[in-house]
mmCIF file of C-alpha atoms in Angstrom:
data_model
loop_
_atom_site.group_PDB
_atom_site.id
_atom_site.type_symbol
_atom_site.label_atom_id
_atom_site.label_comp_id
_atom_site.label_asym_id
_atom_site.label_seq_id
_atom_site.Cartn_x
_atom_site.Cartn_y
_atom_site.Cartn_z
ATOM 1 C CA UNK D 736 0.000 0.000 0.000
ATOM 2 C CA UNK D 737 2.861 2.656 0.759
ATOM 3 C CA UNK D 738 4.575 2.191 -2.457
ATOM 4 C CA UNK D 739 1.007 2.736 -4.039
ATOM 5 C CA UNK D 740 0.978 6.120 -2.368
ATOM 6 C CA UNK D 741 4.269 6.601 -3.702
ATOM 7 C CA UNK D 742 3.480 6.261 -7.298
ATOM 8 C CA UNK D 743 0.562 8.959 -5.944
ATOM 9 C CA UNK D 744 3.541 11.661 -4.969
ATOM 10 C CA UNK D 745 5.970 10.355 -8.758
ATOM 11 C CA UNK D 746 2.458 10.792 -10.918
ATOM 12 C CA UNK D 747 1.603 14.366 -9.149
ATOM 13 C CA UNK D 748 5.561 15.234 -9.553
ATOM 14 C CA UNK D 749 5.705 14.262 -13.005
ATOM 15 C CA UNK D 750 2.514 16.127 -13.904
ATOM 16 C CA UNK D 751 3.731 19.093 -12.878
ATOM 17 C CA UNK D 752 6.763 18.729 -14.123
ATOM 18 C CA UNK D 753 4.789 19.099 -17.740
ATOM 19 C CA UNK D 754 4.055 22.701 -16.999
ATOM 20 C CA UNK D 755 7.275 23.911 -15.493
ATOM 21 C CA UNK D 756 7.678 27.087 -17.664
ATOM 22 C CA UNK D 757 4.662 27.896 -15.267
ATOM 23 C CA UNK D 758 7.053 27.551 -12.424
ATOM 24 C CA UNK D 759 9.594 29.465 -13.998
ATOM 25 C CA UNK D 760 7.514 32.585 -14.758
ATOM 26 C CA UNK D 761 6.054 32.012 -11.320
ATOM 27 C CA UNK D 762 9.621 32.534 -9.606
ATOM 28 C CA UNK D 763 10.104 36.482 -11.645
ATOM 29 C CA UNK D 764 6.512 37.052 -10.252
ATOM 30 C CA UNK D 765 7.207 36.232 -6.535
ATOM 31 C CA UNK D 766 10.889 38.120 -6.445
ATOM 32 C CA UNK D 767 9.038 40.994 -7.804
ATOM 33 C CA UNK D 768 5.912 40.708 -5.235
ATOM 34 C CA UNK D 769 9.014 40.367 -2.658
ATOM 35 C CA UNK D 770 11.257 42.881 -3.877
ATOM 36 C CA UNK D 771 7.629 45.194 -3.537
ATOM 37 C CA UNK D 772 7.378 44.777 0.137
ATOM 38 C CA UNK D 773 11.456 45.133 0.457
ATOM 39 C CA UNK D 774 10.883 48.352 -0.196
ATOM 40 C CA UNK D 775 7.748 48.992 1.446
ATOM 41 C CA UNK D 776 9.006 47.914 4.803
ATOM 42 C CA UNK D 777 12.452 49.980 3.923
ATOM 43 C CA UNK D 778 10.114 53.059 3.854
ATOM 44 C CA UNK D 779 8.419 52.116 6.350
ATOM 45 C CA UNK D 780 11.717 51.478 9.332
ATOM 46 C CA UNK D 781 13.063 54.610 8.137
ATOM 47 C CA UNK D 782 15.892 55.189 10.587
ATOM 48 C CA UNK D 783 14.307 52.781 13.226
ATOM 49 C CA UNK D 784 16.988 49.557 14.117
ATOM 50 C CA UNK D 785 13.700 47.662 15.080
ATOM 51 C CA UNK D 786 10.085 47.344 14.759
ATOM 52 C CA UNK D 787 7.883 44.348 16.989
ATOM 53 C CA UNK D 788 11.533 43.115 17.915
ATOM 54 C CA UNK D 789 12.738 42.711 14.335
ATOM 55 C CA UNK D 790 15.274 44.446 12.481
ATOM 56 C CA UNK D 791 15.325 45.496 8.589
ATOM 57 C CA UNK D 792 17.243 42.561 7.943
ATOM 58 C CA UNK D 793 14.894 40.148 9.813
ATOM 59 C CA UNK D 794 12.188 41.632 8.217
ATOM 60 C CA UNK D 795 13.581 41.070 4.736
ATOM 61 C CA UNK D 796 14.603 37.581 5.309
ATOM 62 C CA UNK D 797 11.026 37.035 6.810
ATOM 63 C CA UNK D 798 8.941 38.292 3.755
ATOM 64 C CA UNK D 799 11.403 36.441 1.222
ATOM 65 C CA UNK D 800 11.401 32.567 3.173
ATOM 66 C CA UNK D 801 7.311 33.662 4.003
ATOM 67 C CA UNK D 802 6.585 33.915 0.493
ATOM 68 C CA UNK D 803 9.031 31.143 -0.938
ATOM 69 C CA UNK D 804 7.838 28.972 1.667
ATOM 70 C CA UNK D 805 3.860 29.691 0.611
ATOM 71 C CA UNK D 806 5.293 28.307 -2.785
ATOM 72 C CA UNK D 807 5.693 24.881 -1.167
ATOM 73 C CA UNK D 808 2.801 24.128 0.894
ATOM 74 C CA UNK D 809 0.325 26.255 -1.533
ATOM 75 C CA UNK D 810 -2.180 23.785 -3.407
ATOM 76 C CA UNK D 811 -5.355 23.618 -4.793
ATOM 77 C CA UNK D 812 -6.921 20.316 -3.540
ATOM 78 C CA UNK D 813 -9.628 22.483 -1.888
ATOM 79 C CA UNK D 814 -10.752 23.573 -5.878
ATOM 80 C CA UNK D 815 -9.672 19.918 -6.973
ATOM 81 C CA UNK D 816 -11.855 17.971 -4.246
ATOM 82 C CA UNK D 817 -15.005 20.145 -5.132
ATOM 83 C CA UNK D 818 -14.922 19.875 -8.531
ATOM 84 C CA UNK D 819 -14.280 16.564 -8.639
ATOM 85 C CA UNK D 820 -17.322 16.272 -5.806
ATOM 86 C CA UNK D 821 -19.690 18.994 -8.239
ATOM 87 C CA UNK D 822 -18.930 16.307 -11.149
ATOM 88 C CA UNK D 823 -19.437 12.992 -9.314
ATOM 89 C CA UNK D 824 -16.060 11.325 -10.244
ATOM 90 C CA UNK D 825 -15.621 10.990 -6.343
ATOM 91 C CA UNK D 826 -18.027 8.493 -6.514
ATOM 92 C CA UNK D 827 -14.909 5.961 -8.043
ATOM 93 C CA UNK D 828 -12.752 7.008 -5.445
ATOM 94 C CA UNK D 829 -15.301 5.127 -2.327
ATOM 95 C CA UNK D 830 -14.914 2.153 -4.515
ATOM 96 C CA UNK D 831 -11.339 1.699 -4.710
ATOM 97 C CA UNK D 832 -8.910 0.389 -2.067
ATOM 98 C CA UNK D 833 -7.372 3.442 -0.778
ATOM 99 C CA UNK D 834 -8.268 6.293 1.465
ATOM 100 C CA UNK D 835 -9.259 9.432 -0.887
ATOM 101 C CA UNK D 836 -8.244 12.071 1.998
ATOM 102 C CA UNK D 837 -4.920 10.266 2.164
ATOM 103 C CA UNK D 838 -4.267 10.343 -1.426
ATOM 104 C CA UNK D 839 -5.066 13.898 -1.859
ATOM 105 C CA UNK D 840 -2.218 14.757 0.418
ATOM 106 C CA UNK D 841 0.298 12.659 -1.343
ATOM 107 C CA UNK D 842 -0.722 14.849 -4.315
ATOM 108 C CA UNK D 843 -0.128 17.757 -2.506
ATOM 109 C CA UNK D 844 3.188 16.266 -1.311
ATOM 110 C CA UNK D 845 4.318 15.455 -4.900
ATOM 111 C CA UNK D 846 2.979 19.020 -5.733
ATOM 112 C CA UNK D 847 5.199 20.156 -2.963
ATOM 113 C CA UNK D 848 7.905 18.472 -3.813
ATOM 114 C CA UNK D 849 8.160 19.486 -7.017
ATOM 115 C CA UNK D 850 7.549 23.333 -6.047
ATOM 116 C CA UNK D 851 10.460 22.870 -3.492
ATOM 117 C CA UNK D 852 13.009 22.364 -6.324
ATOM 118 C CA UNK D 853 12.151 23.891 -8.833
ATOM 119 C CA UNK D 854 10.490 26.909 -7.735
ATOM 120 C CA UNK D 855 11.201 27.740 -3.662
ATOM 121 C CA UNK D 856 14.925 26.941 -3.932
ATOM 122 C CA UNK D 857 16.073 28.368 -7.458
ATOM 123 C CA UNK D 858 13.792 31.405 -6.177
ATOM 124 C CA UNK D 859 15.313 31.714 -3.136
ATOM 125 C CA UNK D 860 19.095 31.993 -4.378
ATOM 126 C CA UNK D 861 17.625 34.594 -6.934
ATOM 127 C CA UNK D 862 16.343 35.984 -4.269
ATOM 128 C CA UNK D 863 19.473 36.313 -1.814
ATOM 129 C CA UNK D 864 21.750 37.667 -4.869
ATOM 130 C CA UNK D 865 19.125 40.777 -5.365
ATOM 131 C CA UNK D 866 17.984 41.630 -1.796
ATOM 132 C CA UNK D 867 20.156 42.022 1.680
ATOM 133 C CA UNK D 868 19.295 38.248 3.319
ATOM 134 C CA UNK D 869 20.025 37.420 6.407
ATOM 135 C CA UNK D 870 20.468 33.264 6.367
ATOM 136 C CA UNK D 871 21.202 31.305 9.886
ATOM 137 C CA UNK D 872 24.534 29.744 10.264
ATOM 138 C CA UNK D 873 23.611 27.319 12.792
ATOM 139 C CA UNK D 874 22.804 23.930 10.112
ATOM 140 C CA UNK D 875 20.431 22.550 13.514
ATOM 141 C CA UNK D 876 18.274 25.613 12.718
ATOM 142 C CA UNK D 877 17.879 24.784 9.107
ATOM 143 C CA UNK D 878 16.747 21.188 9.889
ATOM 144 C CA UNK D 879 13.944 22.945 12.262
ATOM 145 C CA UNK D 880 12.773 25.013 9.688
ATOM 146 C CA UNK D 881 12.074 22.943 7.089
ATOM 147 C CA UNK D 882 10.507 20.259 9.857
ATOM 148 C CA UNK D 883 8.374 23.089 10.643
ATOM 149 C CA UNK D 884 7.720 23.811 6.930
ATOM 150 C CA UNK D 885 6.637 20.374 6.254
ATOM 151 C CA UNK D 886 4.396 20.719 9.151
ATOM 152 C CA UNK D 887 2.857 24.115 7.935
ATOM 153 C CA UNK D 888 2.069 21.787 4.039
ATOM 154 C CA UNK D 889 0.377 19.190 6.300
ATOM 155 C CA UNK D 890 -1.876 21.976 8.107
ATOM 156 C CA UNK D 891 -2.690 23.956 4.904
ATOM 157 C CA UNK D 892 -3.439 21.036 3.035
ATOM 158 C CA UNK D 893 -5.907 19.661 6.151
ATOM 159 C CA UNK D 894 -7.672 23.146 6.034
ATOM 160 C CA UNK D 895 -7.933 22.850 1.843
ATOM 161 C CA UNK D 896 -9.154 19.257 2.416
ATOM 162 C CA UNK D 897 -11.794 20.430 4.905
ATOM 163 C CA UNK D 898 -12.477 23.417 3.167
ATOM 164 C CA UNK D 899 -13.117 21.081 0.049
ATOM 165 C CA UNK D 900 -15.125 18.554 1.486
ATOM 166 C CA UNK D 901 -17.446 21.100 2.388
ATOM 167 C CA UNK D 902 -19.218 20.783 -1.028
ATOM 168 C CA UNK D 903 -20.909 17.807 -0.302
ATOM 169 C CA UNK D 904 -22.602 19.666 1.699
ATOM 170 C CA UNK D 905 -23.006 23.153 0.479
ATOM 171 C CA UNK D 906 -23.196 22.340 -3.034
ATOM 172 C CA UNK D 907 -21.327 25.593 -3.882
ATOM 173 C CA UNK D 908 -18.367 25.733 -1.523
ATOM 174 C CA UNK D 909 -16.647 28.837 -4.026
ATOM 175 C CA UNK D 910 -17.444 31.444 -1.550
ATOM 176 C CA UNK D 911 -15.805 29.410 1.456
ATOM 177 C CA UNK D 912 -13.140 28.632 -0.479
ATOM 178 C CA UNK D 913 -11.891 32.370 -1.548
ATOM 179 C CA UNK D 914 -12.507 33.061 2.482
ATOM 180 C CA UNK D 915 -10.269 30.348 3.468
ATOM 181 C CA UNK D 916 -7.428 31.244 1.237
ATOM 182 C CA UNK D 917 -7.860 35.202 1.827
ATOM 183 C CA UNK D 918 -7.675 34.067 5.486
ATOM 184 C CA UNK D 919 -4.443 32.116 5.269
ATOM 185 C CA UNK D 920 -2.780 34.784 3.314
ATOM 186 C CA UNK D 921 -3.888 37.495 6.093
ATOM 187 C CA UNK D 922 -4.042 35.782 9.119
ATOM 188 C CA UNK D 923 -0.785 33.039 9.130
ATOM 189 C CA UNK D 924 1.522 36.433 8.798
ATOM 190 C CA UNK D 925 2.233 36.173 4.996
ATOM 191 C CA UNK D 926 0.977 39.401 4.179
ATOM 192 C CA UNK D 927 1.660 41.158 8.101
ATOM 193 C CA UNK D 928 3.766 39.602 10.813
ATOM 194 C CA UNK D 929 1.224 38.801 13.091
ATOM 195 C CA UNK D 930 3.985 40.564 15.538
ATOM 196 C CA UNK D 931 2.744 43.954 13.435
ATOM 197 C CA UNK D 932 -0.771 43.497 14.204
ATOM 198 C CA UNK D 933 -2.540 45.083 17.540
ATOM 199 C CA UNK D 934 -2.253 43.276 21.205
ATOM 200 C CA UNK D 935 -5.634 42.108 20.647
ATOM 201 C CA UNK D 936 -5.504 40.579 17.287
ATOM 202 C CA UNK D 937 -2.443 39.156 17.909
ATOM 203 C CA UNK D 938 -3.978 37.229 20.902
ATOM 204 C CA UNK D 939 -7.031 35.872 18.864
ATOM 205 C CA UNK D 940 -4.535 34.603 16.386
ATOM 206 C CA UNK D 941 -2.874 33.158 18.679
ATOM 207 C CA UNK D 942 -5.189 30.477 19.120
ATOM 208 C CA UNK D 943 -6.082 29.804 15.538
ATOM 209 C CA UNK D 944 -3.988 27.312 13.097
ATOM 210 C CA UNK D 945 -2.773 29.942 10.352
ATOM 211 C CA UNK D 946 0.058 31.113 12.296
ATOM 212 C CA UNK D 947 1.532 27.765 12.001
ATOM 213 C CA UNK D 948 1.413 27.751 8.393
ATOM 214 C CA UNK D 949 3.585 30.674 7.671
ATOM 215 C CA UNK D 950 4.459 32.668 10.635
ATOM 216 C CA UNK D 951 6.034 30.305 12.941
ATOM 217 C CA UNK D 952 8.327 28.727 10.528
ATOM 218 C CA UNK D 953 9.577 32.153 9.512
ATOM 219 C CA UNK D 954 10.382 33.732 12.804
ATOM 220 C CA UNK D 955 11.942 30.639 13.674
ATOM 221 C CA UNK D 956 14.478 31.086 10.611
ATOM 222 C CA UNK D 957 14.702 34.604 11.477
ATOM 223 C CA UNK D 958 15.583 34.630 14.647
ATOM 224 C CA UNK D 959 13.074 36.109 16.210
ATOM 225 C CA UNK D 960 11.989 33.040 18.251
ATOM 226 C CA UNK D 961 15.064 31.309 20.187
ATOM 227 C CA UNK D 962 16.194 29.046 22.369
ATOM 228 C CA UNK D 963 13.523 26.758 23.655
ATOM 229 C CA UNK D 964 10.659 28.761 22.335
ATOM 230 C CA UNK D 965 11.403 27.076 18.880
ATOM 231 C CA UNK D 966 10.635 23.947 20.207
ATOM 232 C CA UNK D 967 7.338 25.298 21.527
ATOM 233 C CA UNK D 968 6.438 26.627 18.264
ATOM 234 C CA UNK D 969 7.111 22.808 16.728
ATOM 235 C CA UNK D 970 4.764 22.121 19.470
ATOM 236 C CA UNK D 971 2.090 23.950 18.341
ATOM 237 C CA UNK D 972 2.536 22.837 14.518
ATOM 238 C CA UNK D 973 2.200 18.976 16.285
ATOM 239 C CA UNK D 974 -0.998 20.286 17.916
ATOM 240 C CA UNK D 975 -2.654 21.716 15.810
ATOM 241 C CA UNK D 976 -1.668 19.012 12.887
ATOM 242 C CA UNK D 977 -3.633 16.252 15.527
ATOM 243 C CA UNK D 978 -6.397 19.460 16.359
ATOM 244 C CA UNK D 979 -7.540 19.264 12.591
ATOM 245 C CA UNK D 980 -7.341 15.621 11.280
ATOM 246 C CA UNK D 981 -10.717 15.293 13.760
ATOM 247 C CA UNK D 982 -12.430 17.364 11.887
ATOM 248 C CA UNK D 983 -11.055 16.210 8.441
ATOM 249 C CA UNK D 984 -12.237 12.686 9.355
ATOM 250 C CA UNK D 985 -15.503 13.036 10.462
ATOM 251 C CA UNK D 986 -16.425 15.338 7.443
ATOM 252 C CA UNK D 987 -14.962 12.199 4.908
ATOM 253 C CA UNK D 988 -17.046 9.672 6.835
ATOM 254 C CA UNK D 989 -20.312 12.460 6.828
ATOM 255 C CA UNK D 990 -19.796 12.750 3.351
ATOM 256 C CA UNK D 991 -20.150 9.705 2.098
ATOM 257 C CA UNK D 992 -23.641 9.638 3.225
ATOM 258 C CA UNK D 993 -23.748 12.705 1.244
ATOM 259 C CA UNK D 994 -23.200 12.156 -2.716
ATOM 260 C CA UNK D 995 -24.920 13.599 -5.315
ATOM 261 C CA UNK D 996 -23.948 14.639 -8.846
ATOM 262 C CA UNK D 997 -24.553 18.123 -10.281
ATOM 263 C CA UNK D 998 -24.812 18.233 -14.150
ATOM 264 C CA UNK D 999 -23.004 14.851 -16.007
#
C-alpha cells in the first residue's frame, strides 16, 4: 500500500513537471511581489533599528522565506476535491482500495515536492543575490525550519481538504473557499507579521492554526523566536496538525452519506 501512495507523490511530480515554464515565470513574479514589500518595509523602518523586535534585515529575510515557503505548501486540492465532488467522479474514489483524503495529500506532497526544487529553492538563491538576506549559520536551525515547513504543508493542506469537502454539503463551496485562502494569506503572517498586528488581534490569532502555516516557521528562521521557544512553536505545529485531522475525518465519513452529482 505505501509504495502505491508513492506512485501517488511520482504521478503528481511528473505532472507538474509538464508545466514547469509555469514555475519558472512564477519565480520572476514572486521576487518581484518580494522585492515590492522590500521596499515597502524599507520606507516604512526609516531610521528605526527595530520594529515588533525585528530588524530590517529580519524583516527582509522574513517576507522572502514567508513567500518562498507559501510556494511549497500552496495547493489547490480544496478547488480539486469540489470539482471533482460537483462532477461525481468521487463516486470511483469510495470504490477503490485506498483512502481518498490520504491520497489527496500525497498529491499535494508530490505538488510540494516538485515546487520545493524547482520553484522555492532556485527562487530563493535569486532571491538572496538581489535583496540584503540574512540566512542562519547554525545547520540545527535549518533542519527545524524545514521540519516546521513540512508541518505548515500538512496543516494547509488539512484546512484545503476540509475546506473542500465542504461541497458535499453546500453544493457551492466557491465562496468558502476564496474566504479560506484570503484568510491564510492574512491571518498566518504572509501578508503582516502577526507581531505587526494590535495586542488584541495578535492574541485571537494566537489560538487559531494559520500562524503555524507561515508565521512560525519564519520567525523561527529569522531569529526572532530562540532558544527553547522554537521547540514550543514545533509544538504547536504537532498540535494543531492532531487538532484538525478530527475534523477532516468526520467530514470524509459524513460525506459519504452525502453524494450527489450536479450536471453529467
Amino acid at each position: 500500500m505505501l509504495s502505491a501512495y508513492m506512485e501517488v507523490i511520482r504521478m503528481r511530480f511528473l505532472m507538474m513537471l509538464a508545466y514547469r515554464v509555469n514555475y519558472y515565470s512564477g519565480i520572476l513574479i514572486y521576487a518581484l511581489n518580494i522585492g515590492s514589500y522590500y521596499f515597502v518595509y524599507k520606507a516604512i523602518y526609516g531610521g528605526q533599528a527595530m520594529i515588533s523586535g525585528m530588524t530590517l534585515g529580519q524583516m527582509t529575510t522574513y517576507v522572502a522565506v514567508s513567500w518562498m515557503g507559501r510556494a511549497f505548501y500552496f495547493n489547490n486540492l480544496d478547488r480539486e476535491i469540489a470539482n471533482e465532488i460537483r462532477d461525481g467522479s468521487v463516486a470511483i474514489q469510495f470504490i477503490r482500495p485506498y483512502n481518498y483524503v490520504f491520497v489527496k495529500m500525497m498529491q499535494g506532497l508530490g505538488e510540494g515536492v516538485f515546487r520545493l526544487l524547482l520553484f522555492t529553492t532556485p527562487g530563493m538563491i535569486l532571491i538572496w543575490l538581489l535583496l540584503p538576506i540574512e540566512f542562519p549559520s547554525d545547520p540545527g536551525l535549518w533542519l527545524i525550519y524545514f521540519v516546521m515547513l513540512f508541518f505548515a504543508f500538512l496543516i494547509n493542506t488539512q484546512l484545503n481538504i476540509i475546506t473542500g469537502l465542504f461541497a458535499f454539503f453546500l453544493e457551492n463551496n466557491e465562496g468558502l473557499m476564496r474566504m479560506k485562502r484570503v484568510a491564510v494569506d492574512l491571518f498566518s503572517g504572509l501578508i503582516i507579521p502577526i507581531s505587526f498586528f494590535p495586542g488584541w488581534a495578535e492574541g485571537i490569532l494566537q489560538w487559531l492554526p494559520f500562524q503555524a502555516i507561515t508565521y512560525l516557521p519564519s520567525a523561527v528562521f529569522t531569529g526572532k523566536i530562540t532558544g527553547s521557544a522554537i521547540y514550543q512553536t514545533l509544538g504547536v505545529q504537532v498540535l494543531w496538525f492532531g487538532v484538525l485531522l478530527l475534523p477532516m475525518v468526520v467530514l470524509w465519513v459524513k460525506s459519504r452519506t452525502r453524494l450527489f452529482v450536479q450536471g453529467g
